[in-house]
Structures are given as C-alpha cells and as structure tokens.
mmCIF file of C-alpha atoms in Angstrom:
data_model
loop_
_atom_site.group_PDB
_atom_site.id
_atom_site.type_symbol
_atom_site.label_atom_id
_atom_site.label_comp_id
_atom_site.label_asym_id
_atom_site.label_seq_id
_atom_site.Cartn_x
_atom_site.Cartn_y
_atom_site.Cartn_z
ATOM 1 C CA MET K 1 0.000 0.000 0.000
ATOM 2 C CA ALA K 2 1.306 3.423 -0.909
ATOM 3 C CA ALA K 3 2.079 5.964 1.821
ATOM 4 C CA PRO K 4 -0.655 8.421 0.745
ATOM 5 C CA VAL K 5 -3.311 5.756 1.220
ATOM 6 C CA LEU K 6 -2.047 5.044 4.733
ATOM 7 C CA ARG K 7 -2.505 8.702 5.641
ATOM 8 C CA TRP K 8 -6.158 8.614 4.568
ATOM 9 C CA LEU K 9 -6.791 5.250 6.197
ATOM 10 C CA ALA K 10 -5.313 6.671 9.416
ATOM 11 C CA LEU K 11 -7.743 9.608 9.197
ATOM 12 C CA ALA K 12 -10.632 7.194 8.674
ATOM 13 C CA ALA K 13 -9.500 5.060 11.615
ATOM 14 C CA ALA K 14 -9.148 8.102 13.896
ATOM 15 C CA VAL K 15 -12.644 9.361 13.062
ATOM 16 C CA ALA K 16 -14.134 5.861 13.461
ATOM 17 C CA LEU K 17 -12.423 5.564 16.875
ATOM 18 C CA LEU K 18 -13.780 8.978 17.878
ATOM 19 C CA ASP K 19 -17.235 7.822 16.800
ATOM 20 C CA GLN K 20 -16.991 4.610 18.813
ATOM 21 C CA GLY K 21 -15.647 6.435 21.871
ATOM 22 C CA THR K 22 -18.482 8.935 21.867
ATOM 23 C CA LYS K 23 -21.042 6.159 21.433
ATOM 24 C CA LEU K 24 -19.591 4.172 24.350
ATOM 25 C CA TRP K 25 -19.692 7.349 26.449
ATOM 26 C CA ALA K 26 -23.315 7.991 25.437
ATOM 27 C CA GLU K 27 -24.350 4.452 26.337
ATOM 28 C CA ALA K 28 -22.628 4.712 29.719
ATOM 29 C CA SER K 29 -23.853 8.225 30.540
ATOM 30 C CA LEU K 30 -27.315 8.688 29.028
ATOM 31 C CA ALA K 31 -30.631 6.974 29.674
ATOM 32 C CA PRO K 32 -32.486 5.960 26.489
ATOM 33 C CA HIS K 33 -34.921 8.597 25.222
ATOM 34 C CA ARG K 34 -34.279 10.987 28.153
ATOM 35 C CA PRO K 35 -32.874 14.234 26.719
ATOM 36 C CA VAL K 36 -30.090 16.162 28.388
ATOM 37 C CA GLU K 37 -30.311 19.730 27.101
ATOM 38 C CA LEU K 38 -26.983 21.394 26.315
ATOM 39 C CA LEU K 39 -28.304 24.373 24.364
ATOM 40 C CA PRO K 40 -31.811 25.514 23.456
ATOM 41 C CA VAL K 41 -31.329 23.764 20.089
ATOM 42 C CA LEU K 42 -29.088 20.837 21.091
ATOM 43 C CA SER K 43 -29.691 17.901 23.389
ATOM 44 C CA LEU K 44 -28.034 14.563 23.992
ATOM 45 C CA THR K 45 -30.609 11.785 23.734
ATOM 46 C CA LEU K 46 -29.606 8.123 23.556
ATOM 47 C CA GLY K 47 -31.392 6.086 20.909
ATOM 48 C CA TYR K 48 -30.818 2.981 18.830
ATOM 49 C CA ASN K 49 -31.590 2.833 15.112
ATOM 50 C CA PRO K 50 -31.890 -0.665 13.625
ATOM 51 C CA GLY K 51 -32.487 0.811 10.172
ATOM 52 C CA ALA K 52 -30.619 3.068 7.800
ATOM 53 C CA ALA K 53 -30.714 6.864 7.565
ATOM 54 C CA PHE K 54 -33.887 8.390 9.022
ATOM 55 C CA SER K 55 -34.808 4.902 10.346
ATOM 56 C CA LEU K 56 -35.444 3.574 6.833
ATOM 57 C CA LEU K 57 -36.035 -0.196 7.203
ATOM 58 C CA GLY K 58 -36.115 0.238 10.983
ATOM 59 C CA GLU K 59 -39.189 -1.967 11.300
ATOM 60 C CA ALA K 60 -38.061 -4.612 8.805
ATOM 61 C CA GLY K 61 -37.852 -7.454 11.321
ATOM 62 C CA GLY K 62 -34.108 -8.009 11.659
ATOM 63 C CA TRP K 63 -32.881 -8.970 8.186
ATOM 64 C CA GLN K 64 -31.859 -5.356 7.577
ATOM 65 C CA ARG K 65 -29.020 -5.698 10.114
ATOM 66 C CA TRP K 66 -27.114 -8.082 7.846
ATOM 67 C CA PHE K 67 -28.154 -6.393 4.623
ATOM 68 C CA LEU K 68 -26.980 -2.971 5.825
ATOM 69 C CA ALA K 69 -23.776 -4.505 7.236
ATOM 70 C CA ALA K 70 -23.060 -6.124 3.852
ATOM 71 C CA VAL K 71 -23.693 -2.814 2.076
ATOM 72 C CA ALA K 72 -21.279 -1.076 4.483
ATOM 73 C CA VAL K 73 -18.583 -3.699 3.849
ATOM 74 C CA ALA K 74 -19.014 -3.409 0.071
ATOM 75 C CA VAL K 75 -18.995 0.400 0.125
ATOM 76 C CA GLY K 76 -16.010 0.412 2.491
ATOM 77 C CA GLY K 77 -14.075 -1.900 0.172
ATOM 78 C CA TYR K 78 -14.858 0.308 -2.796
ATOM 79 C CA LEU K 79 -13.780 3.435 -0.897
ATOM 80 C CA VAL K 80 -10.446 1.831 0.076
ATOM 81 C CA HIS K 81 -9.904 0.836 -3.561
ATOM 82 C CA TRP K 82 -10.737 4.380 -4.708
ATOM 83 C CA LEU K 83 -8.347 5.859 -2.126
ATOM 84 C CA TYR K 84 -5.587 3.519 -3.287
ATOM 85 C CA ARG K 85 -6.100 4.584 -6.907
ATOM 86 C CA LEU K 86 -6.060 8.310 -6.051
ATOM 87 C CA GLY K 87 -2.571 8.360 -4.624
ATOM 88 C CA ASP K 88 -1.388 11.923 -3.955
ATOM 89 C CA GLU K 89 -3.282 13.507 -6.832
ATOM 90 C CA GLN K 90 -6.467 14.778 -5.148
ATOM 91 C CA PRO K 91 -6.087 15.306 -1.383
ATOM 92 C CA GLY K 92 -9.479 17.012 -1.015
ATOM 93 C CA LEU K 93 -11.283 14.105 -2.628
ATOM 94 C CA ALA K 94 -9.227 11.635 -0.582
ATOM 95 C CA ALA K 95 -10.202 13.430 2.645
ATOM 96 C CA GLY K 96 -13.887 13.251 1.665
ATOM 97 C CA LEU K 97 -13.592 9.540 0.869
ATOM 98 C CA ALA K 98 -11.769 8.898 4.160
ATOM 99 C CA LEU K 99 -14.627 10.560 6.069
ATOM 100 C CA LEU K 100 -17.181 8.464 4.180
ATOM 101 C CA LEU K 101 -15.170 5.353 5.053
ATOM 102 C CA ALA K 102 -14.959 6.365 8.715
ATOM 103 C CA GLY K 103 -18.707 6.820 8.952
ATOM 104 C CA ALA K 104 -19.422 3.508 7.247
ATOM 105 C CA VAL K 105 -17.028 1.675 9.566
ATOM 106 C CA GLY K 106 -18.301 3.417 12.718
ATOM 107 C CA ASN K 107 -21.905 2.469 12.041
ATOM 108 C CA LEU K 108 -20.921 -1.016 10.812
ATOM 109 C CA ILE K 109 -19.287 -1.732 14.174
ATOM 110 C CA ASP K 110 -22.566 -0.838 15.916
ATOM 111 C CA ARG K 111 -24.610 -3.036 13.611
ATOM 112 C CA LEU K 112 -22.351 -6.010 14.224
ATOM 113 C CA ARG K 113 -22.072 -5.370 17.971
ATOM 114 C CA LEU K 114 -25.674 -4.381 18.788
ATOM 115 C CA GLY K 115 -27.837 -4.937 15.739
ATOM 116 C CA ALA K 116 -28.555 -1.192 15.687
ATOM 117 C CA VAL K 117 -26.666 2.079 15.405
ATOM 118 C CA VAL K 118 -26.170 4.168 18.543
ATOM 119 C CA ASP K 119 -27.400 7.730 18.031
ATOM 120 C CA PHE K 120 -27.303 10.487 20.633
ATOM 121 C CA ILE K 121 -27.017 13.958 19.088
ATOM 122 C CA HIS K 122 -30.380 15.695 18.857
ATOM 123 C CA LEU K 123 -30.946 19.003 17.087
ATOM 124 C CA HIS K 124 -34.300 20.711 17.558
ATOM 125 C CA TYR K 125 -35.843 24.129 17.065
ATOM 126 C CA ARG K 126 -39.383 25.378 17.778
ATOM 127 C CA GLY K 127 -41.022 21.978 17.549
ATOM 128 C CA PHE K 128 -38.876 20.748 14.643
ATOM 129 C CA HIS K 129 -36.749 17.750 15.617
ATOM 130 C CA TRP K 130 -33.993 16.412 13.409
ATOM 131 C CA PRO K 131 -33.586 12.630 13.776
ATOM 132 C CA LEU K 132 -30.932 11.550 16.273
ATOM 133 C CA PHE K 133 -27.459 11.119 14.803
ATOM 134 C CA ASN K 134 -23.833 10.441 15.763
ATOM 135 C CA VAL K 135 -20.227 11.270 14.832
ATOM 136 C CA ALA K 136 -20.217 8.643 12.042
ATOM 137 C CA ASP K 137 -23.256 10.317 10.500
ATOM 138 C CA ILE K 138 -21.485 13.676 10.651
ATOM 139 C CA ALA K 139 -18.442 12.133 8.935
ATOM 140 C CA VAL K 140 -20.627 10.668 6.166
ATOM 141 C CA THR K 141 -22.427 13.987 5.652
ATOM 142 C CA VAL K 142 -19.241 16.074 5.552
ATOM 143 C CA GLY K 143 -17.449 13.485 3.406
ATOM 144 C CA ALA K 144 -20.322 13.292 0.923
ATOM 145 C CA GLY K 145 -20.502 17.092 0.822
ATOM 146 C CA ILE K 146 -16.793 17.349 0.010
ATOM 147 C CA VAL K 147 -17.014 14.696 -2.711
ATOM 148 C CA ILE K 148 -20.096 16.287 -4.287
ATOM 149 C CA LEU K 149 -18.644 19.812 -4.215
ATOM 150 C CA LEU K 150 -15.385 18.661 -5.787
ATOM 151 C CA MET K 151 -17.215 16.725 -8.487
ATOM 152 C CA LEU K 152 -19.405 19.747 -9.272
ATOM 153 C CA ARG K 153 -16.310 21.937 -9.562
ATOM 154 C CA ARG K 154 -14.602 19.483 -11.908
ATOM 155 C CA PRO K 155 -14.334 20.933 -15.430
ATOM 156 C CA SER K 156 -16.568 19.323 -18.031
ATOM 157 C CA ARG K 157 -14.898 16.821 -20.366
ATOM 158 C CA ASP K 158 -17.106 17.810 -23.299
#
C-alpha cells in the first residue's frame, strides 16, 4: 500500500475511533430517550436505530441488520480501492472519501455489535426535531458534501 493511502486510512481510523468512543460514552452516561439539554437547540438523547438513515427499514424485522452490514462492507471496500487509486493527486477528494469510510465503519461496528446504530445527538428548534445522529453520521455527511462539491467543480470533459 502506498504511503498516501495510509494517511487517509489513518484519518478514517481516527474518526471511526472517535465515533466509537463517543457512542460508548453515550451508552454509559445517558438513559435511552431521556434528553439532556446542552443548548436551546441541542440535546443529547440516547437512541438505537436498527435501520438506515432516518430509520429507513427500521421496522423490517431483523434482516436489515445483515443487509446494511453487507452494504457497508461493500462500500467500504470500494472506498479503500478508490483511495488507493487516487494516490497523492487529489487530497481534497481523498479526505472526503476517508470521512465516508470512517462513517461507514463506525456504524458497521454498531450493527455487528448491537444490531442497531447508537445515536445520541439531537438538534431541535421550535417543535422541529432532526432525527438523532452520531459522529459517524457527521463524517458521512461532511465526506459526501466534500465529494459532491469537488465533483461539481470538476471541469466538463465535453
């Protein structure tokens, strides 16, 4: 493996470890579904999501655990392959891919360990409540945003 890839895999590993550490803290410190308000718009509320984003497939009966785990493994493998092919050429894109990988791995660990993803960050404002999320979800969102922005900025090959 080339040195540039190791740098991005180290970033992914660090973010995945941060995700797992915060989830272990949340499980040890918070009672399920009992919010702890930090700011008028931010609470910590422990929850478990057996489904995908926004609880998609959350009520599917259990098969989704293995399906979503398999998807995470496949996507993770593809992201590692993509990072390996990039080399040193596009550090911004590599950082975005590393964050996507970190999020996939962080939530995969939960699925394998618990059968559900640990969520605990809760944004809310005037009766609007965003679904609970975690550090892995933040990594996926930021990583996807970086990848999309860089692809939109790419000159057309026409």
